[in-house]
PDB file of C-alpha atoms in Angstrom:
ATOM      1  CA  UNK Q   1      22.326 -14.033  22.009  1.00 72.00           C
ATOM      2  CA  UNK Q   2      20.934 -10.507  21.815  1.00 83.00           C
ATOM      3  CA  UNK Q   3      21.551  -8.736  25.792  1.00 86.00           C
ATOM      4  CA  UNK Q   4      19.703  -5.868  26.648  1.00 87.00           C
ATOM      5  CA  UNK Q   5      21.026  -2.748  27.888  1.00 88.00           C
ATOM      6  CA  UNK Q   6      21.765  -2.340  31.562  1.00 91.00           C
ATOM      7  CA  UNK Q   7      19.593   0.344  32.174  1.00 92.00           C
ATOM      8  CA  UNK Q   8      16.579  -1.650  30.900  1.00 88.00           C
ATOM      9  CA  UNK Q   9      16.789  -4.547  32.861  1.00 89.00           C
ATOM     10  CA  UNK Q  10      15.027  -3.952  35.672  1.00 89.00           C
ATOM     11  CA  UNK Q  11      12.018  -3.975  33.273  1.00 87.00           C
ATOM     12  CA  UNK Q  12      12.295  -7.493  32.814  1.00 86.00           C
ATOM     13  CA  UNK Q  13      11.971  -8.857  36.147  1.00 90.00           C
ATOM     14  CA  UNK Q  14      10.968 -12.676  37.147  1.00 89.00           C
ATOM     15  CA  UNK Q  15       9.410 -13.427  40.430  1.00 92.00           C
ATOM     16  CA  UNK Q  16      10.046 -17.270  41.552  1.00 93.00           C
ATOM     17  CA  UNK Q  17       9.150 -19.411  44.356  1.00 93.00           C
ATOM     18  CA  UNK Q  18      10.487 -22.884  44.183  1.00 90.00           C
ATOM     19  CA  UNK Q  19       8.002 -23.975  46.412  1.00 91.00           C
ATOM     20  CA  UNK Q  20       4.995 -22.473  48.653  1.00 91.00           C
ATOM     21  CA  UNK Q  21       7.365 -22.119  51.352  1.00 92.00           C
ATOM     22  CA  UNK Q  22      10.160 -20.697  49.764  1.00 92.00           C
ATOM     23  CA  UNK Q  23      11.220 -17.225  49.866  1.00 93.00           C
ATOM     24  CA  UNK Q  24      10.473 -15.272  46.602  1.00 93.00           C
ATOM     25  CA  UNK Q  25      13.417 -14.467  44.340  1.00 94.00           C
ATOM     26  CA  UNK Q  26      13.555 -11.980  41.693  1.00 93.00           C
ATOM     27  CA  UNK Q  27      15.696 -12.380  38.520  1.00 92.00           C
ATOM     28  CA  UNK Q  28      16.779 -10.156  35.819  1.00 92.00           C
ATOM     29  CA  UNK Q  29      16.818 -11.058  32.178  1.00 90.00           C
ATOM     30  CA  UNK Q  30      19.898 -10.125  30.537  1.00 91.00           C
ATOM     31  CA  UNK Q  31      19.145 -11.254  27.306  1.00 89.00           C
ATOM     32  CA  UNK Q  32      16.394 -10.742  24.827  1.00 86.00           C
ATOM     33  CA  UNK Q  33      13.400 -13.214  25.807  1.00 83.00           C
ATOM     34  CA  UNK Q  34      11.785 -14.875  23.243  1.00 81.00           C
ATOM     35  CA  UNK Q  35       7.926 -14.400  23.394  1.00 82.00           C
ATOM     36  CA  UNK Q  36       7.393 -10.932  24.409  1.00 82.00           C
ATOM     37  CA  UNK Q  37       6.059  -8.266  22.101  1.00 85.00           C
ATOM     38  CA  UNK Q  38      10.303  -6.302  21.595  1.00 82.00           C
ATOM     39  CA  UNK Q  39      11.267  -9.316  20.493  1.00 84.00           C
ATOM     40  CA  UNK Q  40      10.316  -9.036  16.429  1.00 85.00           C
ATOM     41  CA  UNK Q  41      12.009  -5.633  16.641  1.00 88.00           C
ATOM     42  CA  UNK Q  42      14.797  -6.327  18.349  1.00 86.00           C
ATOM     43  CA  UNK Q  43      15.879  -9.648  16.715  1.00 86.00           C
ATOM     44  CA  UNK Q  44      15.154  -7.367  13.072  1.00 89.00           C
ATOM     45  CA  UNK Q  45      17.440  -4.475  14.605  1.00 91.00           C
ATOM     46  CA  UNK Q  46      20.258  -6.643  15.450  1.00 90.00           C
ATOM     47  CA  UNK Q  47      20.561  -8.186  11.983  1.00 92.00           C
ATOM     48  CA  UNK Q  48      20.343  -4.455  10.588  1.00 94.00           C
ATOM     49  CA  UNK Q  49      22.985  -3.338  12.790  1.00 94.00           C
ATOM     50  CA  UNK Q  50      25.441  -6.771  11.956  1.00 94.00           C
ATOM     51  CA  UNK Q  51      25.191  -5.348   8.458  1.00 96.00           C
ATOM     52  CA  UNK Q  52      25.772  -1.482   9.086  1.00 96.00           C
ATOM     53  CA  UNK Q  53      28.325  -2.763  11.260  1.00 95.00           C
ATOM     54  CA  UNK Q  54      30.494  -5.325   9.303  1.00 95.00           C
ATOM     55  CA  UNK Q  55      28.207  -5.386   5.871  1.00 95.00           C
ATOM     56  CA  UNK Q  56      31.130  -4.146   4.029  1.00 96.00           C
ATOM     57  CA  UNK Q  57      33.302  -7.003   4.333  1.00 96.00           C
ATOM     58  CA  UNK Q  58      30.492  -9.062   3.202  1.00 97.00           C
ATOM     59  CA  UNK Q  59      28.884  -7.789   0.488  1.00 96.00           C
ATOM     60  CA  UNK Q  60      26.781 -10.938  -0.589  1.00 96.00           C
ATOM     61  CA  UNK Q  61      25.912 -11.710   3.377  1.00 96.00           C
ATOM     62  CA  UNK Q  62      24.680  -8.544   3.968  1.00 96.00           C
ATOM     63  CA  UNK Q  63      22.399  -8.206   0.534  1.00 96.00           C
ATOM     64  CA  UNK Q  64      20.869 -11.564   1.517  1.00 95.00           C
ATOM     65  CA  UNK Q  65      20.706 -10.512   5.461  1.00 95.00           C
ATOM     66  CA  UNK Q  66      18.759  -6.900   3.845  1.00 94.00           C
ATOM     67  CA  UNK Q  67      16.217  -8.615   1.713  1.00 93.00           C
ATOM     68  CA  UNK Q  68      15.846 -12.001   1.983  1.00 90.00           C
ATOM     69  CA  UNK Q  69      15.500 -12.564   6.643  1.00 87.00           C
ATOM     70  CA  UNK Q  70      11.803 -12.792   7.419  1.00 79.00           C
ATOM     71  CA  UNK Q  71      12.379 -13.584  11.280  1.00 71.00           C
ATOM     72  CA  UNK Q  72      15.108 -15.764  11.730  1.00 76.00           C
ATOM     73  CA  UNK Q  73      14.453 -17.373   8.474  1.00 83.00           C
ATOM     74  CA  UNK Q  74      16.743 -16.823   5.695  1.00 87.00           C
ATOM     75  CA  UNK Q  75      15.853 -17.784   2.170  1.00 85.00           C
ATOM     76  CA  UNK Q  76      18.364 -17.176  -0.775  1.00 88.00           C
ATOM     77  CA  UNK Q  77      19.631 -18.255  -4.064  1.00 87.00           C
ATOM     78  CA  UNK Q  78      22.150 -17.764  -6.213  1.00 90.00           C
ATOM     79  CA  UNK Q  79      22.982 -18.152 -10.237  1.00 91.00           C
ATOM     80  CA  UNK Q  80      26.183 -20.298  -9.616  1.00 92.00           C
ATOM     81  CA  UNK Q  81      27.204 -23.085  -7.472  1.00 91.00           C
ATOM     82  CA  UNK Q  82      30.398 -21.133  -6.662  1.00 93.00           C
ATOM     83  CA  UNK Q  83      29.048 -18.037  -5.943  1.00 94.00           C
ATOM     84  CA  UNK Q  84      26.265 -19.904  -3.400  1.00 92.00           C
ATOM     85  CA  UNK Q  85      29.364 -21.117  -1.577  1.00 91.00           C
ATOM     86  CA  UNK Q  86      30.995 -18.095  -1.387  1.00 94.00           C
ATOM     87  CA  UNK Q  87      27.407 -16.966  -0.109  1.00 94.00           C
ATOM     88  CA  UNK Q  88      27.552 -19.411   2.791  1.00 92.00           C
ATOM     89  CA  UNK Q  89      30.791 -18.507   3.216  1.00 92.00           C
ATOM     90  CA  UNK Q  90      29.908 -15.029   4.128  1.00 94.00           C
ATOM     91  CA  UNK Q  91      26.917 -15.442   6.039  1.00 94.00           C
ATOM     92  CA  UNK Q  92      28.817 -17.615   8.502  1.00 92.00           C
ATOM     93  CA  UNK Q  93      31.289 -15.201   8.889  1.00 94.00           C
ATOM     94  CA  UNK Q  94      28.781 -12.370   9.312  1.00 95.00           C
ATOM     95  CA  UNK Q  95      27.272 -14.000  11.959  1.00 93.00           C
ATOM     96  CA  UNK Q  96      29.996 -15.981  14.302  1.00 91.00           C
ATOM     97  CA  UNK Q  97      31.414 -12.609  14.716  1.00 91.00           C
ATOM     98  CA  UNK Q  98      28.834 -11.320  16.864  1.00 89.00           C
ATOM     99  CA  UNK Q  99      29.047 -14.756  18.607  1.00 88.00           C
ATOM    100  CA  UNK Q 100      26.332 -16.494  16.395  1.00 88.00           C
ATOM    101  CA  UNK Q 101      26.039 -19.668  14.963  1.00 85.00           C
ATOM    102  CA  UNK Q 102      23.608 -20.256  11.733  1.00 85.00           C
ATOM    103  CA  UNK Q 103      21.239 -23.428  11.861  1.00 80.00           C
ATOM    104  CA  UNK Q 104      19.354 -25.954   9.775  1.00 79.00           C
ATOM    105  CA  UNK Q 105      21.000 -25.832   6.561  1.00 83.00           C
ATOM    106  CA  UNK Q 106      19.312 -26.841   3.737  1.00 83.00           C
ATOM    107  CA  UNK Q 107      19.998 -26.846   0.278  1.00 85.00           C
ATOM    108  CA  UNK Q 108      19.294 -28.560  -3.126  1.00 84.00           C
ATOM    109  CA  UNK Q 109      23.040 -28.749  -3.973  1.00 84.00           C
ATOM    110  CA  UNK Q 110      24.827 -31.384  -1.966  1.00 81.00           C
ATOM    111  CA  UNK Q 111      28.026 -29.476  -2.620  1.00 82.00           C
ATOM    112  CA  UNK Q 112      26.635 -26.911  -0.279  1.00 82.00           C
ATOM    113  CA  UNK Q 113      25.762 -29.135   2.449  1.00 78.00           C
ATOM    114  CA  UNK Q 114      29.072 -30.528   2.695  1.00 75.00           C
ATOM    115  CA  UNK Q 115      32.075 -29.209   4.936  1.00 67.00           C
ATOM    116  CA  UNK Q 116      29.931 -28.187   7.926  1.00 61.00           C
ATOM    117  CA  UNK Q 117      31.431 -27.028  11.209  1.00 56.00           C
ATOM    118  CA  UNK Q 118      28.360 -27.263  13.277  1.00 52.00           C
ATOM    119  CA  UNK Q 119      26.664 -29.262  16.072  1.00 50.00           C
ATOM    120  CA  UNK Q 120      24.887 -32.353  15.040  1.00 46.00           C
ATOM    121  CA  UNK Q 121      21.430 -32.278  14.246  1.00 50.00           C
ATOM    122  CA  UNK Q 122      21.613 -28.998  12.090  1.00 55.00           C
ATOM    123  CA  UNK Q 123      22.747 -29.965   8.733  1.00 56.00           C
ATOM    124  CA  UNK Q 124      21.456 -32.567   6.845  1.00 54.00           C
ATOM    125  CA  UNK Q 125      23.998 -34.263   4.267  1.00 56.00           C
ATOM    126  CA  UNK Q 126      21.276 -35.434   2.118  1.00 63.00           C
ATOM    127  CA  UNK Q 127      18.595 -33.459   0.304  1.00 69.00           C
ATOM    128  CA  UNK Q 128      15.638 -33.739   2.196  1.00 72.00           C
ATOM    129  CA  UNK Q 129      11.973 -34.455   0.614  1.00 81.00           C
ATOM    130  CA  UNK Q 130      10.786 -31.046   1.711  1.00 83.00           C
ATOM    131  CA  UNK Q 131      11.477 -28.269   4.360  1.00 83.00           C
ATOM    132  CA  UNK Q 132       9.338 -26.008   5.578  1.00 81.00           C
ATOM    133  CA  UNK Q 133      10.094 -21.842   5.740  1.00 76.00           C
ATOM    134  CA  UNK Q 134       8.113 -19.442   6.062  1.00 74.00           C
ATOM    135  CA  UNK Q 135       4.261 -20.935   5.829  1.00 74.00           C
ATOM    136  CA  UNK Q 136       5.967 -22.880   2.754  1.00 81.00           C
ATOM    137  CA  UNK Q 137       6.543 -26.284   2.019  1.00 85.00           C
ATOM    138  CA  UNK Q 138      10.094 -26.008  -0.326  1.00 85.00           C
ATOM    139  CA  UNK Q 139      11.421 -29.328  -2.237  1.00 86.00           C
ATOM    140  CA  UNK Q 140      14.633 -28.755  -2.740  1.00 84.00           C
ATOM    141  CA  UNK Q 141      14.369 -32.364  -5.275  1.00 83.00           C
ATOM    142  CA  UNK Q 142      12.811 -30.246  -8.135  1.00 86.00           C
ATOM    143  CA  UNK Q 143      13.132 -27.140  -6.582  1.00 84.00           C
ATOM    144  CA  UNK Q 144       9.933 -25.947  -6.590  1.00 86.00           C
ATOM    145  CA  UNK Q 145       7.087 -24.078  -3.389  1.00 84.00           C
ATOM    146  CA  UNK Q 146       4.402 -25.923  -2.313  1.00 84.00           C
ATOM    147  CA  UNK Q 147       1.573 -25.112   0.127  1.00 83.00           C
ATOM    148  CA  UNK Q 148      -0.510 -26.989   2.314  1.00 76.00           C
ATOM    149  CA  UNK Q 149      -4.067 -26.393   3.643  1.00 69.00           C
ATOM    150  CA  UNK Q 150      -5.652 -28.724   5.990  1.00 62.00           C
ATOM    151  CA  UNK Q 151      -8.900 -29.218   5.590  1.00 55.00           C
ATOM    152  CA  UNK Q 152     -10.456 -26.985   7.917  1.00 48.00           C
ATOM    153  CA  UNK Q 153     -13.936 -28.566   7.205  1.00 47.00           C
ATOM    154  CA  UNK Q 154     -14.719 -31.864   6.968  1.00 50.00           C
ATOM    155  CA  UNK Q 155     -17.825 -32.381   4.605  1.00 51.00           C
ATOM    156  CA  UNK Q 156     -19.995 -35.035   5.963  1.00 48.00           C
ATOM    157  CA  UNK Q 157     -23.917 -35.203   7.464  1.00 46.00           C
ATOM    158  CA  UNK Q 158     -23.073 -33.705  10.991  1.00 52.00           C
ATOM    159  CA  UNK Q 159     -21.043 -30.611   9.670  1.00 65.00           C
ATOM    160  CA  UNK Q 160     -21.817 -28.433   7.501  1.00 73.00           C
ATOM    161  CA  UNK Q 161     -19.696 -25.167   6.058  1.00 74.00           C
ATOM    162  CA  UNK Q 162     -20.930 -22.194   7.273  1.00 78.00           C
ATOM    163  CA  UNK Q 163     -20.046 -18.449   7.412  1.00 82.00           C
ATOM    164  CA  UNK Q 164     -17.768 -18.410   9.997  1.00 83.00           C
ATOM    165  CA  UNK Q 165     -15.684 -21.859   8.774  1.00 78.00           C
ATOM    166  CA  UNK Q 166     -15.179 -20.395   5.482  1.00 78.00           C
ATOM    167  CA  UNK Q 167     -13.826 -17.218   7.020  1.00 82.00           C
ATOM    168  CA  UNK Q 168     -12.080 -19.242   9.425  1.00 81.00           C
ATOM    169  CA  UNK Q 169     -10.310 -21.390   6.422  1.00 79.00           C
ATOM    170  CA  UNK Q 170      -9.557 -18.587   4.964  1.00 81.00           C
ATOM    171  CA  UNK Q 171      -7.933 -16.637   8.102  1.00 82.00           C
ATOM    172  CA  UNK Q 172      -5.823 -19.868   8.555  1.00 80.00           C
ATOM    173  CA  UNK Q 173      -3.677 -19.147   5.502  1.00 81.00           C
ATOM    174  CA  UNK Q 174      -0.805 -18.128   5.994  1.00 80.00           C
ATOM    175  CA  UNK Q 175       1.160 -16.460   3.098  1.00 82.00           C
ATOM    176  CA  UNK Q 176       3.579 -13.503   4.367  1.00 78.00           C
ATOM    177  CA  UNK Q 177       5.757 -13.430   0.871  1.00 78.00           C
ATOM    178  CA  UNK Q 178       2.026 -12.885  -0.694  1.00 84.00           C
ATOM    179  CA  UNK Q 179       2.839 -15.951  -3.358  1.00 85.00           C
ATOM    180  CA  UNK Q 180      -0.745 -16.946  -3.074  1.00 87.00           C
ATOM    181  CA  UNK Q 181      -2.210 -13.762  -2.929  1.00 89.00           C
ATOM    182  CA  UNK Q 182      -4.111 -14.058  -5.794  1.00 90.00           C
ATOM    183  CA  UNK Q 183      -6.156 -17.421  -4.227  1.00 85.00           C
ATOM    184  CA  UNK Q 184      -6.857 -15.805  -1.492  1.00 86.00           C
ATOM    185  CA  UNK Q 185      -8.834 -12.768  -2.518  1.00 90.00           C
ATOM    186  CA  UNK Q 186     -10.494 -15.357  -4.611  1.00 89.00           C
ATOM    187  CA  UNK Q 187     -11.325 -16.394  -1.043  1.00 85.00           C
ATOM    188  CA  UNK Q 188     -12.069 -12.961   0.468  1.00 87.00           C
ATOM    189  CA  UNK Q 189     -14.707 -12.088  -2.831  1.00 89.00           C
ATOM    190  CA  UNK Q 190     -16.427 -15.658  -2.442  1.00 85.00           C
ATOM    191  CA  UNK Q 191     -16.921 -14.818   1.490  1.00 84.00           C
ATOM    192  CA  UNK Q 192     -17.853 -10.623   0.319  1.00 86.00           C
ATOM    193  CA  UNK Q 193     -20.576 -12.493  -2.025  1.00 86.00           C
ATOM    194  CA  UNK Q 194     -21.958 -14.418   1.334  1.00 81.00           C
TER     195      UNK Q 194
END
């Protein structure tokens, strides 16, 4: 949904043969592609200019859309039921007007989930089990943050951990609100002491 300016375009050139014998034709992105190294910045710039631009006539959107986007993730709460729907409220209208449409809903208040004016597939009328954002597992049932490390090792005769699996384990964290911080230095001194 993000386009790039005219004058960069040419930058972002594709080169495309449908077949050996085919003449080559070259293409020009228009839009923000997803998977080159702008696109962090760009997709973070965007949301910061939706809330210079139209913050003000939502103040609750554009606190949330400030502090609480990592990505395209959004994670919020709220104190009251009412004020969480006034929350969605805003955010939707923050985004559809610059043409964009929120996704995968989710919720631990059923009240919230209900009245949806979105494609099928995004919002889930029940409360799911658990959801995952952001390296976390969430369960919205008790509402409580969960993480989950696969065994990275498995202990048995023909393996055994090493140096470089315990660093790798503990490389394979991932924790980018820092909730875990504390277990992994734990992590980082037991591998300083090897």
């Amino acid at each position: 949904m993000i386009f790039i300016d005219e004058s960069q375009r040419d930058l972002l050139r594709i080169v495309w043969k449908d077949s050996i014998d085919d003449s080559i034709k070259t293409y020009r992105m228009n839009r923000v592609v997803y998977g080159t190294t702008y696109t962090p910045f760009l997709a973070q710039r965007v949301l910061k200019q939706l809330v210079t631009d139209d913050g003000h006539k939502y103040p609750l959107a554009a606190s949330a859309v400030s502090a609480d986007i990592f990505m395209n993730d959004l994670i919020s709460g709220c104190s009251s039921i009412s004020s969480a729907k006034q929350l969605k409220q805003e955010l939707i209208s923050l985004f559809s007007g610059a043409g964009m449409q929120l996704h995968k809903w989710s919720s631990n208040c059923i009240e919230l989930l209900s009245n949806f004016h979105v494609s099928d597939g995004d919002v889930s009328l029940t409360i799911p089990d658990e959801t995952k954002a952001l390296g976390l597992l969430w369960r919205p049932q008790k509402d409580t943050l969960a993480f989950s490390v696969s065994s990275i090792v498995d202990i048995s005769d023909s393996s055994t951990i090493t140096k470089r699996s315990d660093l790798s384990s503990t490389a394979r964290i991932f924790d980018p609100l820092g909730l875990i911080s504390p277990v992994v230095t734990k992590a980082k001194l037991v591998m300083q002491e090897l």
